[in-house]
Short mmCIF file of C-alpha atoms and ligand atoms in Angstrom, two decimals:
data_model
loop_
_atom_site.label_atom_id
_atom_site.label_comp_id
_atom_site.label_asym_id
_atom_site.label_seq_id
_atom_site.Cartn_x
_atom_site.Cartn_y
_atom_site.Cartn_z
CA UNK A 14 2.60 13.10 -10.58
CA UNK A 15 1.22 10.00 -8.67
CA UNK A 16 1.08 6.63 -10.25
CA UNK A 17 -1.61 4.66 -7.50
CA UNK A 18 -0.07 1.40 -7.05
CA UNK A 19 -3.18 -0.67 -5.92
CA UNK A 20 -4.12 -4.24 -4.82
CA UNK A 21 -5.55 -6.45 -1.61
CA UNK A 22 -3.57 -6.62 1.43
CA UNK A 23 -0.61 -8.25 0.71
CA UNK A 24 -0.52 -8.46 -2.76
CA UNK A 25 3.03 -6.87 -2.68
CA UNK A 26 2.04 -3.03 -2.85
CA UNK A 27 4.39 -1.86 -0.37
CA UNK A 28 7.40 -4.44 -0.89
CA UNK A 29 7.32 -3.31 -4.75
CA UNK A 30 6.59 0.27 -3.39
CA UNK A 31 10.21 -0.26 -1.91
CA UNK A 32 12.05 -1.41 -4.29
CA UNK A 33 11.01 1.37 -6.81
CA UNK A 34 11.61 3.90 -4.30
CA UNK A 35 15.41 2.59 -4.15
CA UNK A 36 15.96 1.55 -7.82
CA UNK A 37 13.68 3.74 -9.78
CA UNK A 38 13.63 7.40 -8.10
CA UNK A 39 9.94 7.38 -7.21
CA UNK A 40 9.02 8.29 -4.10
CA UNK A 41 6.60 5.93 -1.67
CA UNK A 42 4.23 7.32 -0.05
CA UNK A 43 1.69 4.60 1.96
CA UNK A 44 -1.37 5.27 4.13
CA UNK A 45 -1.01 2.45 6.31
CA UNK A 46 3.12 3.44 6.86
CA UNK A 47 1.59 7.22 7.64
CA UNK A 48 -1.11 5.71 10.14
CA UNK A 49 1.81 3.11 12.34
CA UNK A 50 3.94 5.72 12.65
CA UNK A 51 0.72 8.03 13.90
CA UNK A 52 -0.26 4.95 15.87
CA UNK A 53 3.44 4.99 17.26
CA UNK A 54 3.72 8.20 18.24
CA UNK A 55 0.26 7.92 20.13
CA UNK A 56 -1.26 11.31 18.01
CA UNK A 57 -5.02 12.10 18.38
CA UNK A 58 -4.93 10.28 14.84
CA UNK A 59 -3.13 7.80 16.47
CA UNK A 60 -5.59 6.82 19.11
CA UNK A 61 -8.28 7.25 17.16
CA UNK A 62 -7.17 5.12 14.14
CA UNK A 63 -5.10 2.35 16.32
CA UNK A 64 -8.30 -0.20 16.88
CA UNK A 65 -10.07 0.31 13.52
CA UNK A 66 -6.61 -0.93 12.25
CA UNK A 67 -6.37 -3.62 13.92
CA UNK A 68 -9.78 -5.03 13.16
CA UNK A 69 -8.89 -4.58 10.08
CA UNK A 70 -11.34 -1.70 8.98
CA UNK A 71 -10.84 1.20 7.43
CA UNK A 72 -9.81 4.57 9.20
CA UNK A 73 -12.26 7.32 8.17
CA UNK A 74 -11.78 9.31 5.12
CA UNK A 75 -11.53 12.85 6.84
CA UNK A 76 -8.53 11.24 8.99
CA UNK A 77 -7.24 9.95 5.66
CA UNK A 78 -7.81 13.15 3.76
CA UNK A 79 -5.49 14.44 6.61
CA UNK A 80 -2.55 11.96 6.15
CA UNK A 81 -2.57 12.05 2.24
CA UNK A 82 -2.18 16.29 2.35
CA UNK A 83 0.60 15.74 4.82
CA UNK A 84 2.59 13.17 3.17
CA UNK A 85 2.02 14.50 -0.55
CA UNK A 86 3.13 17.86 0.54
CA UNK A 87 3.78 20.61 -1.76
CA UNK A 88 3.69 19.96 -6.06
CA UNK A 89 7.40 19.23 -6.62
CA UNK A 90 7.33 17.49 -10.17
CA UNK A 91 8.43 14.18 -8.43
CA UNK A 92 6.82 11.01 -9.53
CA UNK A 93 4.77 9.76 -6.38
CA UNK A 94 4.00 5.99 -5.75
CA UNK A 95 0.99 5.82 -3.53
CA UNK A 96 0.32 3.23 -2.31
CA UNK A 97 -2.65 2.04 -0.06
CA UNK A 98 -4.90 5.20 -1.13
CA UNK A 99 -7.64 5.43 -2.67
CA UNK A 100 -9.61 2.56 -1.16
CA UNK A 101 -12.68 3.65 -2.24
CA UNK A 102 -14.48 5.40 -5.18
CA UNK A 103 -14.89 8.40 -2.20
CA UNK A 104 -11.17 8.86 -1.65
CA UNK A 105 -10.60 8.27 -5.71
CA UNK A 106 -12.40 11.26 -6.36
CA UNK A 107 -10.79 13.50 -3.45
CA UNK A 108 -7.51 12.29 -4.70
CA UNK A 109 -8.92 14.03 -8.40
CA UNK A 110 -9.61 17.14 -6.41
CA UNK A 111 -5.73 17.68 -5.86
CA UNK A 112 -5.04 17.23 -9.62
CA UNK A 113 -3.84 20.76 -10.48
CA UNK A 114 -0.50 20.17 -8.10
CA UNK A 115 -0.49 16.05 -7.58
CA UNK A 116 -2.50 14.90 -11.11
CA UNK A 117 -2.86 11.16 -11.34
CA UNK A 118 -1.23 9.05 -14.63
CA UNK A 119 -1.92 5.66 -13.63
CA UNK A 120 -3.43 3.02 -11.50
CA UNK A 121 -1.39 -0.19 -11.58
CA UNK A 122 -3.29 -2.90 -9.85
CA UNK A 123 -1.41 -5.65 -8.32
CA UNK A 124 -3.27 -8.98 -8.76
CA UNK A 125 -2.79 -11.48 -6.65
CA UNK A 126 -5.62 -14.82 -5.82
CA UNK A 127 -6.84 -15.19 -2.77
CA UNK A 128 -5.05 -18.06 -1.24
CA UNK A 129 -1.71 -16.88 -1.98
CA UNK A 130 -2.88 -13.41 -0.26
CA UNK A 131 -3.77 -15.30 3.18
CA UNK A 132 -0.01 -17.23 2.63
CA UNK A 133 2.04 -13.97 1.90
CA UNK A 134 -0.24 -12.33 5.15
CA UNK A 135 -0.01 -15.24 7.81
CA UNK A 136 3.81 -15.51 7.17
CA UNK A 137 4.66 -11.59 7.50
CA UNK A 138 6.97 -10.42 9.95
CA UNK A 139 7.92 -6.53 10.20
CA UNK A 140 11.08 -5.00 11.89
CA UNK A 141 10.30 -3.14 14.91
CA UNK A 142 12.61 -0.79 14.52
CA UNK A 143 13.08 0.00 10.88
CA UNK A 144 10.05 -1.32 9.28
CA UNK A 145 11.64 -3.51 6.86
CA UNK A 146 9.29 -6.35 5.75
CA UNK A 147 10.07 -10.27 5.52
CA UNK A 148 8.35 -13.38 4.91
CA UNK A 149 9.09 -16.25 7.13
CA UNK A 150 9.69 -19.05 4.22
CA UNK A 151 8.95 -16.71 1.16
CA UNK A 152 11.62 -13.99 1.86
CA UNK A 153 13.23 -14.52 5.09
CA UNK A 154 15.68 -12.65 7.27
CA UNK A 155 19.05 -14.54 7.52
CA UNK A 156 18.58 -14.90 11.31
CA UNK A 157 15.06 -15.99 12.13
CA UNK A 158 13.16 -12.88 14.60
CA UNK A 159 16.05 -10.37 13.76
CA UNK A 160 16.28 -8.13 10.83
CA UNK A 161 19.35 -8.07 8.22
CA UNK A 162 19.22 -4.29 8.14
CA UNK A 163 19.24 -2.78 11.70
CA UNK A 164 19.54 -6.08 13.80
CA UNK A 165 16.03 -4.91 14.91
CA UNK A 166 13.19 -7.91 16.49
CA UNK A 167 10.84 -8.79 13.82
CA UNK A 168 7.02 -8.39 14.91
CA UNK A 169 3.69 -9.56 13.43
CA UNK A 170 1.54 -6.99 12.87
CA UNK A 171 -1.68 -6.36 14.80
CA UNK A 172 -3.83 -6.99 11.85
CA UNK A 173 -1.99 -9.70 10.50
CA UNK A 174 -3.84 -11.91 12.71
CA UNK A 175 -6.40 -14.43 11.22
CA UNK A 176 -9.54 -12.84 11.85
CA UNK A 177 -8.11 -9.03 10.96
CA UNK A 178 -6.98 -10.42 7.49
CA UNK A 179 -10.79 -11.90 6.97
CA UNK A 180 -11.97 -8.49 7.54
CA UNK A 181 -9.32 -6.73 5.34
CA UNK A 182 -9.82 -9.08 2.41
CA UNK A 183 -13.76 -8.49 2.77
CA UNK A 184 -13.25 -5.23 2.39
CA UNK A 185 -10.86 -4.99 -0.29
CA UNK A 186 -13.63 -7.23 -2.29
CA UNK A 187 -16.67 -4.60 -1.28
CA UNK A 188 -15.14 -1.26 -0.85
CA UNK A 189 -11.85 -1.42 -2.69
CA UNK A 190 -12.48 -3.14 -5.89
CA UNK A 191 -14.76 -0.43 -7.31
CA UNK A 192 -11.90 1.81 -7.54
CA UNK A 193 -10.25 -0.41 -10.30
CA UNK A 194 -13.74 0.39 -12.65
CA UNK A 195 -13.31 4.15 -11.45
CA UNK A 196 -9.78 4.02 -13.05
CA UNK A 197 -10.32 1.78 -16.07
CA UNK A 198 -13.39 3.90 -16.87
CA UNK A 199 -10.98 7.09 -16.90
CA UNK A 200 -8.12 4.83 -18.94
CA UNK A 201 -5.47 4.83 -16.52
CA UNK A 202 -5.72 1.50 -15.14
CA UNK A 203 -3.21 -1.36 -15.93
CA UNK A 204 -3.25 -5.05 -14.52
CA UNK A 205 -0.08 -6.41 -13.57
CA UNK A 206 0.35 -10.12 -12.44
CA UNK A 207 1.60 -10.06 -9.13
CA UNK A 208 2.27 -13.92 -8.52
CA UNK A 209 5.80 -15.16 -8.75
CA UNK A 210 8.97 -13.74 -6.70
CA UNK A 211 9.72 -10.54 -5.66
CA UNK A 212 12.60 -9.73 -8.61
CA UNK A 213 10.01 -11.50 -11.28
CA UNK A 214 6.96 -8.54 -9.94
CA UNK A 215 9.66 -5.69 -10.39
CA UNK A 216 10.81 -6.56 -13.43
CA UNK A 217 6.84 -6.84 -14.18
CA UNK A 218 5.74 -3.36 -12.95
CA UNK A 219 8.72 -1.91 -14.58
CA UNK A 220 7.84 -2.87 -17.88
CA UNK A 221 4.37 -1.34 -17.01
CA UNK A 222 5.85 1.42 -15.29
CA UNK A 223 7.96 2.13 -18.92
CA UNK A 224 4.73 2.72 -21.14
CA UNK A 225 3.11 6.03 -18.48
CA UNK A 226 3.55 9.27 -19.75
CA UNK A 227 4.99 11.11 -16.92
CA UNK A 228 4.14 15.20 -17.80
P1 LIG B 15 -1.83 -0.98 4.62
O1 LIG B 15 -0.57 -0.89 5.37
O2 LIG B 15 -1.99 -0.20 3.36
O3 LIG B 15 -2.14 -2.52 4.41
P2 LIG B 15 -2.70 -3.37 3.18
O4 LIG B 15 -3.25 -2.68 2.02
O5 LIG B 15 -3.59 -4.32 3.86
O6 LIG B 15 -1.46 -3.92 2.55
P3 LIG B 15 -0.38 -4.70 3.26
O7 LIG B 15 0.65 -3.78 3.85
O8 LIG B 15 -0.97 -5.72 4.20
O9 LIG B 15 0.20 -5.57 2.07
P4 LIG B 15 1.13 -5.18 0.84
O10 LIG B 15 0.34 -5.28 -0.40
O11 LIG B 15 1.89 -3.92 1.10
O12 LIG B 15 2.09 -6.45 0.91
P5 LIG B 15 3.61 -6.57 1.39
O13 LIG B 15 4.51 -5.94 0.40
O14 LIG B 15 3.78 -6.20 2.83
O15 LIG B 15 -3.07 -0.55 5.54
C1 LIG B 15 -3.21 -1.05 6.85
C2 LIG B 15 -4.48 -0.48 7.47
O16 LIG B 15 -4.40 0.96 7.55
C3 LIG B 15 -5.78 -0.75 6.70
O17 LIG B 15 -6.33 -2.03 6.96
C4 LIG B 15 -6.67 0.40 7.21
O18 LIG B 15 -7.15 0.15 8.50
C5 LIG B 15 -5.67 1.56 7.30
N1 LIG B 15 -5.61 2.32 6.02
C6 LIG B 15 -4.52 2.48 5.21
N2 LIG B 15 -4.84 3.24 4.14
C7 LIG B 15 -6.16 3.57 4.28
C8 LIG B 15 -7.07 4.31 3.47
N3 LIG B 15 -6.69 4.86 2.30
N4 LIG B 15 -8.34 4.45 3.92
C9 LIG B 15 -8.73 3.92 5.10
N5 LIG B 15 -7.92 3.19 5.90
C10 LIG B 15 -6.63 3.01 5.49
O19 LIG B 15 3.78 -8.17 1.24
C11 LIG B 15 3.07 -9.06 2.09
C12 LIG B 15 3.99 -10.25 2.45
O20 LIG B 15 4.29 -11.01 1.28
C13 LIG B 15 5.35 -9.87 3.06
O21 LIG B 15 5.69 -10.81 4.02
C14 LIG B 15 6.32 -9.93 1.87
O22 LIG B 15 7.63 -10.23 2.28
C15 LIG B 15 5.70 -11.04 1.04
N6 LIG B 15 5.87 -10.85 -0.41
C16 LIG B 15 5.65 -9.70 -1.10
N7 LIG B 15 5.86 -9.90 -2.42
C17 LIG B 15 6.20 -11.22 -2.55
C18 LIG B 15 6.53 -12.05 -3.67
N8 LIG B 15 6.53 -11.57 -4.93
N9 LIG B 15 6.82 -13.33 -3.44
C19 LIG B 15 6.82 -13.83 -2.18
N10 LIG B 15 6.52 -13.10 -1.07
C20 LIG B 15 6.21 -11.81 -1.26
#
C-alpha cells in the first residue's frame, strides 16, 4: 500500500519521509535517493541521469519506471511512503498500473510558498557519507560541515545550486502540479501545511496519516 507523499523541492518530503520511516513503520522509498546512489555507483542509469539532475530536469520516465519496480519490489502488505514519484500525470497513471500488488490510498501534498522553498533549498547541506540531511540555520549539525550521525563532511548538492533550483521549481509548477488534480479528482488527495518546524509537520502529517484506510 503506498501513501505518495508529494510537494516542490524542498518542501520537506524526504525529511518527513524520514522521520515516519523511524517512528511510524512505513517504509521510504524516494526517486531522487534511488537515482544518487545510481549516480554514485556510476550505473548506465547513473551516467545517463547524472546531468539532467543536476540541471535540475527530470530523468525520463522509462529510467524512472525502472527505479520505482526496483525499489517497490515484490507486494509485501507494507505501507510504502513514496516519495518524489509521480511527477507527472504520465508516471501517476503507470504508478495505477501496479495497483493489483502496490494499490495507492493517498496523496498527501506537502505545501510549502515559494520563498520559504528557495530558503529551506539554498541552506541544505547533505552528509556525504550517510545521507543525512541538515539545514545550515534551520536544522543544523552540532559541528558546522560534519554530520552528528557518522562524523561524515556535509556537501551541497549539485542541484541545490541557484540556477538548478529555478529550474526544479519551474517544473514542479508545469509538470508536477497536475498530479495533485489527478489525485483530488480520484479522492485521495489531502493538503497538509508544511510551514513551521520539523516536529510541528510530523505531528501534522500524522494526524493526516491517522484518517487513511490502510487495506
Ligand atoms: P528529489 O531528491 O526527489 O528532489 P526534490 O523533489 O527536488 O526534493 P528535495 O529532496 O529537494 O526536497 P525535499 O522535499 O525532500 O526536502 P528536504 O526534506 O530535503 O529529486 C532530485 C532529482 O531527481 C529531480 O530534480 C529529478 O532530476 C530526479 N527525479 C527524482 N524523481 C523523479 C521522477 N519521479 N521523475 C523524473 N525525475 C526524477 O528539506 C529541504 C531542506 O529544508 C533541508 O535542509 C531540511 O533540513 C530543511 N527542512 C525540512 N523541513 C523543515 C522544516 N519543517 N523546518 C525547517 N527546515 C526544514
Amino acid at each position: 500500500m503506498i501513501v505518495v507523499l508529494t510537494g516542490a523541492p524542498g518542501a520537506g518530503k524526504g525529511t518527513q519521509a524520514d522521520l515516519l520511516a523511524a517512528k511510524e513503520g512505513f517504509r521510504k522509498v524516494s526517486t531522487g535517493d534511488a537515482l544518487r546512489k545510481h549516480v554514485r555507483m556510476k550505473s548506465p542509469i547513473g551516467l545517463q541521469a547524472e546531468a539532467v539532475m543536476a540541471r535540475g530536469e527530470l530523468v525520463s520516465d522509462e529510467i524512472l519506471f525502472e527505479i520505482l519496480r526496483e525499489e517497490l519490489g515484490p507486494d509485501s502488505g507494507e505501507r510504502i511512503l513514496l516519495d518524489g514519484y509521480p511527477r507527472n500525470v504520465a508516471q501517476a497513471k503507470t504508478l495505477d498500473s501496479l495497483k493489483e500488488t502496490h494499490p495507492v490510498v493517498a496523496a498527501i501534498h506537502l505545501d510549502v510558498d515559494a520563498g520559504e522553498l528557495v530558503n529551506r533549498l539554498s541552506g541544505r547541506r547533505v552528509c556525504g557519507n550517510c545521507g543525512a540531511t541538515y539545514h545550515v540555520t534551520l536544522t543544523p549539525s552540532k559541528t558546522a560541515g560534519v554530520c552528528d550521525k557518522c562524523g561524515g563532511l556535509l556537501q551541497q548538492r549539485a542541484d541545490d545550486r541557484e540556477d538548478s533550483v529555478r529550474t526544479r521549481l519551474s517544473v514542479y509548477e508545469s509538470t508536477t502540479k497536475p498530479v495533485l488534480e489527478y489525485y483530488r479528482g480520484k479522492g485521495l488527495y489531502q493538503r497538509v501545511d508544511g510551514l513551521g518546524s520539523t516536529e510541528e509537520v510530523f505531528g501534522k502529517l500524522k494526524g493526516s496519516l491517522s484518517g487513511v484506510k490502510f487495506r
